[in-house]
Short mmCIF file of C-alpha atoms in Angstrom, two decimals:
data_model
loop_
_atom_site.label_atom_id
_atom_site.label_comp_id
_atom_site.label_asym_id
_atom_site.label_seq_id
_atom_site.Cartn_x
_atom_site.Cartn_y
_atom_site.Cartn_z
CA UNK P 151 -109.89 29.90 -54.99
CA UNK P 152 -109.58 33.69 -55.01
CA UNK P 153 -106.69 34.93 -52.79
CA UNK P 154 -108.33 36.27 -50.02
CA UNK P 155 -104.56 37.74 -48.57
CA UNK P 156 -103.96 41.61 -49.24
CA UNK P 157 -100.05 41.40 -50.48
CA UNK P 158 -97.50 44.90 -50.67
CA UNK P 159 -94.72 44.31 -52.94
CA UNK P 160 -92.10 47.47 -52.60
CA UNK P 161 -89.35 46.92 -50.08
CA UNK P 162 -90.44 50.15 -48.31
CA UNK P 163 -93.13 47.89 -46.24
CA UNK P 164 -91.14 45.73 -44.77
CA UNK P 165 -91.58 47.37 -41.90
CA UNK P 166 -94.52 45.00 -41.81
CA UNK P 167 -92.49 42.46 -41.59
CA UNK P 168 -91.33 42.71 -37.81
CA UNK P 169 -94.21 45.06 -36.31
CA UNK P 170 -96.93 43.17 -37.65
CA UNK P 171 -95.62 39.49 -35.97
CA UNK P 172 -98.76 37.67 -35.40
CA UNK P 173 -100.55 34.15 -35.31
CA UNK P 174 -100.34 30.04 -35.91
CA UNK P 175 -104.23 26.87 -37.37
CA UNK P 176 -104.84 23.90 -38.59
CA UNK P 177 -101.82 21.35 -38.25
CA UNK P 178 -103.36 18.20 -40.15
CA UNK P 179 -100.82 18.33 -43.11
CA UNK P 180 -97.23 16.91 -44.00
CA UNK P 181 -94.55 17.65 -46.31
CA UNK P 182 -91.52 16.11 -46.79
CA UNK P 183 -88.31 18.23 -45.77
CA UNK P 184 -86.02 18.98 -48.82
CA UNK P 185 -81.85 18.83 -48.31
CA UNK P 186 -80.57 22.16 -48.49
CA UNK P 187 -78.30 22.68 -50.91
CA UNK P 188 -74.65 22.11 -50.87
CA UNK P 189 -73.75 26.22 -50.75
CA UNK P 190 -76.66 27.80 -48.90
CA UNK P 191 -75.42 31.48 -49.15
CA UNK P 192 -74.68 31.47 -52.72
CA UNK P 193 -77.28 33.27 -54.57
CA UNK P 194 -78.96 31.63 -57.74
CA UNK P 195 -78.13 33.57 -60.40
CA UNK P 196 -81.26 32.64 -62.27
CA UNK P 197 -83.54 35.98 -62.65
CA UNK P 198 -86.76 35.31 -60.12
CA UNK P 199 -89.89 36.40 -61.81
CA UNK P 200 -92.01 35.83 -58.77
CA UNK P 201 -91.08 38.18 -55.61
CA UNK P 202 -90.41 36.49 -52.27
CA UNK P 203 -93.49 35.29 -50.32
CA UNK P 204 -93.66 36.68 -46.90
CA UNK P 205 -96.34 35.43 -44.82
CA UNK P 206 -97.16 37.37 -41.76
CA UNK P 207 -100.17 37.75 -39.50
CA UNK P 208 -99.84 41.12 -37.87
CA UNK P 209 -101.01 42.39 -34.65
CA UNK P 210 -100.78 45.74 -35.55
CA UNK P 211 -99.87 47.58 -38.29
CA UNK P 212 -97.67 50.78 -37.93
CA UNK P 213 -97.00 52.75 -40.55
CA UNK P 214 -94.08 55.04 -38.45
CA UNK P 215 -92.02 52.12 -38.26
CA UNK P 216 -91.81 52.21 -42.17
CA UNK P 217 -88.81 54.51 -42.51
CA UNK P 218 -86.66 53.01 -40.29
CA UNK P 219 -87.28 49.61 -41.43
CA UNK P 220 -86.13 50.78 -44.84
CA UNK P 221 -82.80 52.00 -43.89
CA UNK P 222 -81.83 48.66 -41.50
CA UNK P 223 -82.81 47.16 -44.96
CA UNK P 224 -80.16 49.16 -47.12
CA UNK P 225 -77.67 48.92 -44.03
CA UNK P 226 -78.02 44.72 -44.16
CA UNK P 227 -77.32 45.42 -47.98
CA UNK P 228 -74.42 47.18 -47.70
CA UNK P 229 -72.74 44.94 -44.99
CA UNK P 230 -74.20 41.55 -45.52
CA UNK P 231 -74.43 41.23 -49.31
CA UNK P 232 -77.51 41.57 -51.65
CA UNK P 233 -81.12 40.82 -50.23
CA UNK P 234 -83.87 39.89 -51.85
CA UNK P 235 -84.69 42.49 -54.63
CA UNK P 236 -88.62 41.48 -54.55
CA UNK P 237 -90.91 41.23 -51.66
CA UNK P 238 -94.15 40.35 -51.20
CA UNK P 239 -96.29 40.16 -48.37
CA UNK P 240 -98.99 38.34 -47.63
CA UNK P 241 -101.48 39.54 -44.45
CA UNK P 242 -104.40 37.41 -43.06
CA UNK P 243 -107.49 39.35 -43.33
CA UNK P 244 -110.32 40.56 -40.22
CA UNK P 245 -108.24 43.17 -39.01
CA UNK P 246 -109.61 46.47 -38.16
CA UNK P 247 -106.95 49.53 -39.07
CA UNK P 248 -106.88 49.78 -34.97
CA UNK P 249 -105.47 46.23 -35.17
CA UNK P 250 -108.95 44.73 -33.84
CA UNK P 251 -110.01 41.43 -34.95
CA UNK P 252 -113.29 42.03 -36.66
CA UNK P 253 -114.09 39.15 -39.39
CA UNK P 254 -113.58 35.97 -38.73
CA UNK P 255 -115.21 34.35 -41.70
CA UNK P 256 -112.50 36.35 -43.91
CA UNK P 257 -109.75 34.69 -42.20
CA UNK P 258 -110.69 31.56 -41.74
CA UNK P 259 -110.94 31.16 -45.58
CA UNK P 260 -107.33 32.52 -45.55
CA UNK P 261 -106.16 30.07 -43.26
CA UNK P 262 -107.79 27.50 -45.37
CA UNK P 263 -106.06 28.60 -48.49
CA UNK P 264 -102.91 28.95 -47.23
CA UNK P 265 -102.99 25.58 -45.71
CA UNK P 266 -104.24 24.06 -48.79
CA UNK P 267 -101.32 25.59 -50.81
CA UNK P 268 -98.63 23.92 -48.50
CA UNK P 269 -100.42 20.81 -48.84
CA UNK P 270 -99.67 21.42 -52.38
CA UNK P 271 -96.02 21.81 -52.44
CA UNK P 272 -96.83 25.61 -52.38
CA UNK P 273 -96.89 28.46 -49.86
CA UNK P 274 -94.94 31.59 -48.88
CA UNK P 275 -91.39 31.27 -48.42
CA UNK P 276 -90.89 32.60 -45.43
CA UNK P 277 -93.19 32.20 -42.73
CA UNK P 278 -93.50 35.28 -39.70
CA UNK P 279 -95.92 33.58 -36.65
CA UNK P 280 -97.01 34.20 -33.07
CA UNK P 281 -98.43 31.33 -30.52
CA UNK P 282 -99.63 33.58 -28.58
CA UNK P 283 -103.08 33.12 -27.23
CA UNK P 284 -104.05 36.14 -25.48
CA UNK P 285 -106.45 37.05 -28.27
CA UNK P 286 -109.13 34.84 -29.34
CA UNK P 287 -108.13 34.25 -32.75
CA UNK P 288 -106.92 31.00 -34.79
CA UNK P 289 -103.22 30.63 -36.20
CA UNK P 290 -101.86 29.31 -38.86
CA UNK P 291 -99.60 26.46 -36.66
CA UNK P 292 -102.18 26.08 -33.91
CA UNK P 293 -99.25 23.68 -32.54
CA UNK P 294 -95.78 24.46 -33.32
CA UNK P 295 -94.12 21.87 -31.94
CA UNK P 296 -96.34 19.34 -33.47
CA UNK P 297 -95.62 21.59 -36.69
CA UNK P 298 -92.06 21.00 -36.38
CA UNK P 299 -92.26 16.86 -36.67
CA UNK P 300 -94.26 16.58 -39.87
CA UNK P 301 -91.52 18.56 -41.39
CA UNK P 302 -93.35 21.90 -42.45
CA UNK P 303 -90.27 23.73 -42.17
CA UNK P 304 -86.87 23.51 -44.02
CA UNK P 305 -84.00 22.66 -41.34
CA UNK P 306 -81.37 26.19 -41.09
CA UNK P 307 -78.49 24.92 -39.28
CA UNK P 308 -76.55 25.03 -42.70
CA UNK P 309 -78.13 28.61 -43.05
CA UNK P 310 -77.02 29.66 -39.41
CA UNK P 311 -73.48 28.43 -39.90
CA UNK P 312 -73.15 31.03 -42.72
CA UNK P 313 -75.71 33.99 -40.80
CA UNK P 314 -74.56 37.98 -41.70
CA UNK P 315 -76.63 39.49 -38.96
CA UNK P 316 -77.41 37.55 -36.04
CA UNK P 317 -74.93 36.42 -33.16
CA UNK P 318 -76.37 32.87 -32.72
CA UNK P 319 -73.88 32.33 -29.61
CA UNK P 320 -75.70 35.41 -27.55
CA UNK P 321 -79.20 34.23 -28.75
CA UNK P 322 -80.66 32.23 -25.38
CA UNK P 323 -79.84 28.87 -26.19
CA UNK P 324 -82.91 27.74 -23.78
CA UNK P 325 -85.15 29.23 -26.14
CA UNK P 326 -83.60 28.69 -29.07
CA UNK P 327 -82.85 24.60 -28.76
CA UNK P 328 -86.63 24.37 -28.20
CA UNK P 329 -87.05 24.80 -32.14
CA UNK P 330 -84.66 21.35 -32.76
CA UNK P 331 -85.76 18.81 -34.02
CA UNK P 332 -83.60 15.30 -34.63
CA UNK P 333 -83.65 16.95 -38.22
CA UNK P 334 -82.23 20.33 -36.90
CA UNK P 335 -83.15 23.69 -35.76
CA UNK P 336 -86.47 23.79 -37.47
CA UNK P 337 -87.85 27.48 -36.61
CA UNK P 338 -85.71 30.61 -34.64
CA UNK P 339 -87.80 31.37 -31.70
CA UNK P 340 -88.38 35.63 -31.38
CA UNK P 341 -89.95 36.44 -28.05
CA UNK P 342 -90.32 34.44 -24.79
CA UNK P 343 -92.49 34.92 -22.31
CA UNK P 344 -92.29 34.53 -18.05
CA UNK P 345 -94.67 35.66 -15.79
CA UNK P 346 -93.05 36.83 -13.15
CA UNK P 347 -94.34 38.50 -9.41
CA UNK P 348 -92.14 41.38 -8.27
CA UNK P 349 -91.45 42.94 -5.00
CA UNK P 350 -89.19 44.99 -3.33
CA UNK P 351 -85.86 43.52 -2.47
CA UNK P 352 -85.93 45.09 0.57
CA UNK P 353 -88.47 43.34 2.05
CA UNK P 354 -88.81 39.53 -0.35
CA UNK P 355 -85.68 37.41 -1.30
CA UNK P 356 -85.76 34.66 -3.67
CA UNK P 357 -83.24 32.32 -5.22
CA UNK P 358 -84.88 30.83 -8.30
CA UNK P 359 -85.54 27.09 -7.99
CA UNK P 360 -84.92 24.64 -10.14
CA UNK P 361 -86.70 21.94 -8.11
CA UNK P 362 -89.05 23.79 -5.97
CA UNK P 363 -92.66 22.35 -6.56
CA UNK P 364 -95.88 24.76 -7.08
CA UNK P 365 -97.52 21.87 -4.23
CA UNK P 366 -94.22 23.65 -2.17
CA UNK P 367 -94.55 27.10 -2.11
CA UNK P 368 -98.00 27.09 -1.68
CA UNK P 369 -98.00 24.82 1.36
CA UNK P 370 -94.99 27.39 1.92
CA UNK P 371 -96.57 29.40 4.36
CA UNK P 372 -94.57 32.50 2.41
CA UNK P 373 -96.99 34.66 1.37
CA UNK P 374 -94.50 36.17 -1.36
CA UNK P 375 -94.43 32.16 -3.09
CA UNK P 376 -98.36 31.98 -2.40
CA UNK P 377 -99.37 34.98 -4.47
CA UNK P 378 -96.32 34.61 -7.25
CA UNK P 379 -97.18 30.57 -7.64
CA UNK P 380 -101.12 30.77 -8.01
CA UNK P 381 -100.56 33.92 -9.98
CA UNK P 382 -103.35 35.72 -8.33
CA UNK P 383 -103.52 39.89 -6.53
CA UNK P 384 -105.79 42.24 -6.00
CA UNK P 385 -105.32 45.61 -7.56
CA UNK P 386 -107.24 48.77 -6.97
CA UNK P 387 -109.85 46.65 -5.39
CA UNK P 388 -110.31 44.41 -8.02
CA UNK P 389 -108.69 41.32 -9.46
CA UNK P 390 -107.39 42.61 -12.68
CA UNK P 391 -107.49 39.60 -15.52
CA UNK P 392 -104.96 40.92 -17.77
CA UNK P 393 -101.89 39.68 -15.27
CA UNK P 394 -103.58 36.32 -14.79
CA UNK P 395 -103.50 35.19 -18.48
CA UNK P 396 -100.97 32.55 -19.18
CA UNK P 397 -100.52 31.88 -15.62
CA UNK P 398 -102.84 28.63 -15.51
CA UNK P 399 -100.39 27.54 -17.76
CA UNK P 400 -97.41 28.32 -16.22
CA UNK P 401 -98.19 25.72 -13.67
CA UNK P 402 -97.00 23.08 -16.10
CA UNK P 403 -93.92 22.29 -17.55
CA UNK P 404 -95.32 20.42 -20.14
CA UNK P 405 -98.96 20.35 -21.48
CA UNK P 406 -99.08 17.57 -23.87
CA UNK P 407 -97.06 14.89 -25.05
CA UNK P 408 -96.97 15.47 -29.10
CA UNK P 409 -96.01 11.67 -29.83
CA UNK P 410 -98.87 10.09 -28.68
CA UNK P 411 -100.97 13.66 -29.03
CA UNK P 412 -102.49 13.58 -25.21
CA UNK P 413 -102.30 15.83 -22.52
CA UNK P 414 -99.58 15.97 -19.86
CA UNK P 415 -101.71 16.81 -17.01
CA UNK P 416 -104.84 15.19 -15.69
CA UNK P 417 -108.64 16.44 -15.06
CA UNK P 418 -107.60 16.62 -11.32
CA UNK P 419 -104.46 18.71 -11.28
CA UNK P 420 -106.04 20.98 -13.68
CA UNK P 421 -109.53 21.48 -10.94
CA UNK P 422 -106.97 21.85 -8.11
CA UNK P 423 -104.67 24.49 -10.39
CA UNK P 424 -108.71 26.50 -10.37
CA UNK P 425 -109.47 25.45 -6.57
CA UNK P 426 -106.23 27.16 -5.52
CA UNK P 427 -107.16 30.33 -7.64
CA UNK P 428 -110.37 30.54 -6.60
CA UNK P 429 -109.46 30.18 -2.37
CA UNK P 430 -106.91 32.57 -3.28
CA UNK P 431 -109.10 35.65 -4.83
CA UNK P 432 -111.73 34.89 -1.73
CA UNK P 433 -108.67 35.52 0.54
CA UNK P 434 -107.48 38.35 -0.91
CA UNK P 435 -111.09 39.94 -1.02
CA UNK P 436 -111.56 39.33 2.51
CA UNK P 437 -108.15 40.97 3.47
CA UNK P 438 -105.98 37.43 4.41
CA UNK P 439 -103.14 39.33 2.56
CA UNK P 440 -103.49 42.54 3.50
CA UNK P 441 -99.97 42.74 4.97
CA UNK P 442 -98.64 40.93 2.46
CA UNK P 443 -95.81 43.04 0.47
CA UNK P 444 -96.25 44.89 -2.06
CA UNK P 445 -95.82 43.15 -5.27
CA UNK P 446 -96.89 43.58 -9.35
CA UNK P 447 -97.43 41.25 -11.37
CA UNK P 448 -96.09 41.34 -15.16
CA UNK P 449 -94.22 38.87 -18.06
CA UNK P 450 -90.64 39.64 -18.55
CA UNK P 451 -90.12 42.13 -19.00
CA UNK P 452 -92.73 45.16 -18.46
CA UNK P 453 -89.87 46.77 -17.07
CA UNK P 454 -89.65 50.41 -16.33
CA UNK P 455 -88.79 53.21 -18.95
CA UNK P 456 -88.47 57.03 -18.42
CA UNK P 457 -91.50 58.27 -19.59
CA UNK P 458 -94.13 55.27 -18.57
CA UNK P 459 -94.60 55.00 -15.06
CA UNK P 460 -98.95 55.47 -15.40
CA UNK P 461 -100.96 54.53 -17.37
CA UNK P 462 -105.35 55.07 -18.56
CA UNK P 463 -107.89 52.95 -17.01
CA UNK P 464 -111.30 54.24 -17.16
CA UNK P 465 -110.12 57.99 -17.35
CA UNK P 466 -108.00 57.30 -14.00
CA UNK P 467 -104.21 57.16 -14.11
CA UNK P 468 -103.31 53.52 -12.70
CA UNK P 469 -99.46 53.03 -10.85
CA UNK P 470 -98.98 49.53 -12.81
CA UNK P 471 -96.52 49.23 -10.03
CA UNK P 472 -98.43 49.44 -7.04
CA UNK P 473 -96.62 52.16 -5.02
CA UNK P 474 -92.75 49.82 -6.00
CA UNK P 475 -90.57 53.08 -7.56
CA UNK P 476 -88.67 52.20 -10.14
CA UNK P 477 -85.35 53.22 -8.26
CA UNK P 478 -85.79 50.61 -5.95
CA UNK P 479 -84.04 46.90 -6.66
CA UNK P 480 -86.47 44.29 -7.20
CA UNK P 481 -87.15 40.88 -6.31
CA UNK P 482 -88.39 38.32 -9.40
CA UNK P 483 -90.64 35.54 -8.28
CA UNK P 484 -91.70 33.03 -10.82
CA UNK P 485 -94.35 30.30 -11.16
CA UNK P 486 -93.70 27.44 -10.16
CA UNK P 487 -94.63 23.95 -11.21
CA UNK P 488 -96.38 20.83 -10.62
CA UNK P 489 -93.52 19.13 -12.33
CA UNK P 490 -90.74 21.38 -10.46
CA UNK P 491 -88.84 24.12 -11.31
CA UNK P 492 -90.21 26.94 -13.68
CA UNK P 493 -90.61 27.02 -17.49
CA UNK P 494 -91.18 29.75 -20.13
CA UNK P 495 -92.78 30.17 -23.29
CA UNK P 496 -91.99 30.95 -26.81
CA UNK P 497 -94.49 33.53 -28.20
CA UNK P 498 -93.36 33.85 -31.54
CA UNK P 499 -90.88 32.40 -34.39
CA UNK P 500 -89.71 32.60 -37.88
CA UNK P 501 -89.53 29.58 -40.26
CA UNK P 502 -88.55 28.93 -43.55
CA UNK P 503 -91.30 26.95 -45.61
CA UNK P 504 -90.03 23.86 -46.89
CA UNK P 505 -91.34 24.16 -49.67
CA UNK P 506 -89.69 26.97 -50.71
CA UNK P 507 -87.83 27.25 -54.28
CA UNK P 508 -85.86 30.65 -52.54
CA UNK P 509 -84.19 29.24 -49.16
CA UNK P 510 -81.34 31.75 -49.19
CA UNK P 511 -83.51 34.89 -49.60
CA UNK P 512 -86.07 33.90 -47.04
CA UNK P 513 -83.02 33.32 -44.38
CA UNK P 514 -81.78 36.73 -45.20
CA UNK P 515 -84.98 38.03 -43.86
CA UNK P 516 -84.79 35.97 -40.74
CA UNK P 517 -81.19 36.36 -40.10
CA UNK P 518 -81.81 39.92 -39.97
CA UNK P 519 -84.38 39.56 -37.76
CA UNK P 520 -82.50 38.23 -35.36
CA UNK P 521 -79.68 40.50 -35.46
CA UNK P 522 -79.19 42.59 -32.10
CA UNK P 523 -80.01 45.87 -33.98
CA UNK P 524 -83.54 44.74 -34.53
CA UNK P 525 -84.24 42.61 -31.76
CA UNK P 526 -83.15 45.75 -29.55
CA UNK P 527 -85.37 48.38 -31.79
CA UNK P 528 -88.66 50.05 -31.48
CA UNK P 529 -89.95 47.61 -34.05
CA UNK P 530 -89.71 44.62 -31.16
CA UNK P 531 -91.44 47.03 -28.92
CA UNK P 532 -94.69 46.71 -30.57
CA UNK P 533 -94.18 43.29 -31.12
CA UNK P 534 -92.97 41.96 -27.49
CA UNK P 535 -93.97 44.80 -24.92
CA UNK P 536 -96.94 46.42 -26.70
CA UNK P 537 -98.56 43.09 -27.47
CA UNK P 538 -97.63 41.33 -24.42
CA UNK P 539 -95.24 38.78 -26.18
CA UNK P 540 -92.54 38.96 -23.60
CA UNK P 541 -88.67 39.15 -24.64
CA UNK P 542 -86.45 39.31 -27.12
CA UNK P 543 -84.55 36.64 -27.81
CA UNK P 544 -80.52 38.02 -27.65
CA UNK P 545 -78.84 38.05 -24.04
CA UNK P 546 -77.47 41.66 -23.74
CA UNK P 547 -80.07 43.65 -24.11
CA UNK P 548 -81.73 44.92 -20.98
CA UNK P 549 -78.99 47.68 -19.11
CA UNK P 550 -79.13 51.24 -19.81
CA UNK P 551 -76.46 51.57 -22.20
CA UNK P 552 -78.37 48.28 -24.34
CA UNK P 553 -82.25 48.44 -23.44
CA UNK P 554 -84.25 46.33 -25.07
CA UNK P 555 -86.89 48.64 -26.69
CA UNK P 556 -85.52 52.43 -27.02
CA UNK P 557 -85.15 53.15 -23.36
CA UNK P 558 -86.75 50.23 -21.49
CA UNK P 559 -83.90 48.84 -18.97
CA UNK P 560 -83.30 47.64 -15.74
CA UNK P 561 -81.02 48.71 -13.02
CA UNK P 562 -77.64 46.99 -13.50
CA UNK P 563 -78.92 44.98 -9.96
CA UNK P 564 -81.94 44.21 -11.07
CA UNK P 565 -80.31 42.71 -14.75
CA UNK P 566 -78.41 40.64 -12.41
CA UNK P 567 -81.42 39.42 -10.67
CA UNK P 568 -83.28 39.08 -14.15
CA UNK P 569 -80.26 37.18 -15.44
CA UNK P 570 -80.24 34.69 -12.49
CA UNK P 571 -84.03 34.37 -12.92
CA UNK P 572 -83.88 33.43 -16.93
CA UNK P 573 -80.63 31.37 -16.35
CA UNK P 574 -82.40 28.90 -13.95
CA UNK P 575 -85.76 27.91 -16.07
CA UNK P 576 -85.59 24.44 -16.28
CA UNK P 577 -87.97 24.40 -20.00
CA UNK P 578 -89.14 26.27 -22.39
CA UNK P 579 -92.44 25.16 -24.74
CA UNK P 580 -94.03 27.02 -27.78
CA UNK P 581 -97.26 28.40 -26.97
CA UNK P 582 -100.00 26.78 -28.20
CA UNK P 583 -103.70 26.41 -28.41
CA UNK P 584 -104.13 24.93 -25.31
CA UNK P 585 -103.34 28.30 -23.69
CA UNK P 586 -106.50 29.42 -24.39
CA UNK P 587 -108.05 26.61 -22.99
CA UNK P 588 -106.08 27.18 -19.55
CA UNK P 589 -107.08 30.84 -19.74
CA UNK P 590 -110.72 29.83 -20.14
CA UNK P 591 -110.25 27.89 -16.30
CA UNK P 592 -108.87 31.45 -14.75
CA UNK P 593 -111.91 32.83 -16.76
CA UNK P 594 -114.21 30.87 -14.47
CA UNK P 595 -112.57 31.74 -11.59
CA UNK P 596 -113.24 35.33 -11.75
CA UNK P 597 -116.85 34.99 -13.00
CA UNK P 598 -117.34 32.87 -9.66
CA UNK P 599 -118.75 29.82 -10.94
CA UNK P 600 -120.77 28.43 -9.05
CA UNK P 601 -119.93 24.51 -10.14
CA UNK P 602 -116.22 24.80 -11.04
CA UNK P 603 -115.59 21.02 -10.90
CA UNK P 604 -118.82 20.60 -14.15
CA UNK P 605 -116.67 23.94 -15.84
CA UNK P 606 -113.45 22.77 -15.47
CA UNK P 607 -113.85 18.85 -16.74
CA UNK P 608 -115.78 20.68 -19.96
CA UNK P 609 -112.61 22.55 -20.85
CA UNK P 610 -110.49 19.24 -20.18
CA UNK P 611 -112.80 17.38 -22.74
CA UNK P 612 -112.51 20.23 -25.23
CA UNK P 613 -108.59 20.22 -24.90
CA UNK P 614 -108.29 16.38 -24.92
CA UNK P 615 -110.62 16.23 -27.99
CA UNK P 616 -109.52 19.29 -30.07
CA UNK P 617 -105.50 17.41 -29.69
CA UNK P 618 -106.38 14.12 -30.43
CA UNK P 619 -108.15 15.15 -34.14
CA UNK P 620 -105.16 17.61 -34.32
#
């Protein structure tokens, strides 16, 4: 089959590498996880003819992050030891050079292809992906957790124990134990993602919950919980659908079980999850909540920088903050759940293919992925804040003397109230294609379906179907 992937092979692009993080398909194929071997960061001093595969689905491709990328590159090879001399990467096609997704035919034969070559004992070595469902697009690992079990990926705790770059003790262990297998850390989570409703301090207080119940704060009579937990507000007159994706979701700690490949939820909690939206948005339009506080609603973290405050909707400049200045201390509210508590999600992660004849090199790339330098540089800005993929995955970053993406930063109150707020999730879950499904139910809400029970038990029987031939 002719190789539908456009591949760069000059060390100069990998840039690519980090600002072009994108997607996970099909997960109907097993391999069988090599050992590692018995020194995993001693180079083989065999001569590689082939370069290093890279496989990575971008987003967006920026071409200013190029320079940069190249000099962290020489810096990891001064301090860390040699890198891999040869890179190539491999992009899925149907992008648009604005980063639009415009064939679909093209990638789906890419996807096909690429699978195929795993299947084969083949594949890229290392392996760059986003869950993230925002777009309508397929991924490579449509579910990454399921992924994980049939042994796709070669386990790296023998790799981590000998890491140059990254600081695996500050990396969120929440996040990062959600990669584990009983084999071993399978794949190094990159970005998280938490929607979160913020107010002012002044006027909402919250302790996050470990055990407080989304049937609780709506029945809370607060109507701080009632807007955070349903995930719903009006803005400029409108209710805007960006802040409402991934929400549904959120609502559930756990959306299937990947043993016995069924959902964790039934028909009924998912109708009542759309009821309660839909109640909600006639409230707000008919002014229920019109003294209500103030509030915005985001992922963490959309946080303030110094020169972002507005921003362009249909040639009028918007306050994404709704009047809240950013000197003022804020108040995090999360979604709660059916289950109790509040989870988050992984957006994306690296792995190394199992099937990979190059282990070492392919860490290299990873481990310096995850070193504070990068996860703290612009190129995680286009990945996690441009693209909506949340936050990075090391602890410090977030004050003003260590923001996470050049000069986005909270207050040092407000890290302490983000701290107390990421400290207290109670799971964390790789996004997956079900997410698109539970956007699909908010999608139904805001056209106003007329019969939302008939909409609602189609997308059930899509998502029940779609996992049990996964």
């Amino acid at each position: 089959m002719k190789r539908t992937m456009q591949k760069l092979t000059a060390l100069l692009v990998l840039a690519a590498l980090l600002a072009m993080i994108g997607a996970c398909g099909p997960d109907d194929f097993v391999s069988q996880t090599p050992d590692p071997p018995s020194s995993v960061m001693e180079k083989d001093s065999t001569a590689h003819e082939a370069p290093l595969r890279v496989f990575v689905e971008p987003n967006m491709f920026t071409q200013s992050l190029q320079a940069e990328l190249k000099s962290k590159l020489y810096w990891a090879e001064k301090n860390g030891g040699p890198g891999p001399e040869e890179v190539e990467f491999e992009f899925l096609p149907g992008l648009s050079e604005s980063g639009g997704y415009v064939n679909s035919s093209d990638r789906e034969a890419a996807l096909t292809h690429l699978k195929t070559e795993m299947m084969s004992g083949a594949g890229p070595d290392l392996l760059i992906c986003s869950c993230d469902y925002l777009v309508e697009i397929d991924h490579l690992f449509r579910y990454p957790e399921q992924a994980m079990k049939r042994n796709l990926f070669l386990p790296l705790d023998s790799y981590i124990e000998n890491a140059r770059f990254m600081e695996w003790d500050r990396l969120f262990p929440k996040v990062m134990e959600a990669g584990r297998t009983d084999q071993g850390q399978m794949v190094l989570p990159l970005t998280w993602r938490l929607p979160v409703t913020f107010f002012r301090k002044s006027e909402v207080e919250h302790t996050p919950s470990q055990t407080m119940t989304y049937q609780e704060a709506m029945s809370s009579g607060d109507p701080a919980l009632v807007l955070s937990s349903a995930g719903t507000m009006l803005y400029e007159g409108e209710i805007p659908n960006v802040v409402q994706l991934g929400r549904v979701g959120a609502q559930f700690l756990r959306l299937a079980d990947w043993d016995t490949e069924t959902l964790a939820f039934s028909q009924e909690e998912l109708l009542k999850a759309a009821e309660d939206q839909r109640d909600l948005v006639k409230g707000l339009k008919a002014g229920e909540f019109a003294d209500a506080p103030h509030c915005f609603q985001s992922v963490l973290f959309q946080g303030y920088s110094e020169d972002s405050t507005l921003y362009e909707e249909g040639g009028e400049l918007v306050d994404p903050y709704r009047g809240i200045g950013r000197e003022e201390p804020l108040t995090m509210v999360p979604v709660y759940t059916k289950e109790g508590g509040y989870g988050a999600t992984i957006t994306s992660f690296g792995a190394v293919n199992a099937n990979s004849k190059r282990p070492e090199d392919a860490f290299f790339l990873l481990d310096l992925i995850l070193s504070k330098d990068y996860q703290a540089g612009s190129v995680m800005d286009n990945l996690a804040r441009r693209n909506h993929l949340g936050m990075p995955v090391h602890m410090d970053l977030g004050t003003k003397e260590e923001p996470f993406w050049e000069n986005w930063h909270l207050s040092s109150e407000d890290f302490r109230t983000y701290t107390q707020l990421r400290d207290n999730i109670r799971q964390v879950r790789f996004g997956c294609r079900l997410d698109k499904y539970l956007d699909d139910v908010w999608v139904q809400v805001h056209l106003e379906t007329e019969d939302l029970p008939q909409a609602v038990g189609k997308i059930y029987h899509q998502m029940k179907m779609e996992l049990g031939e996964s």
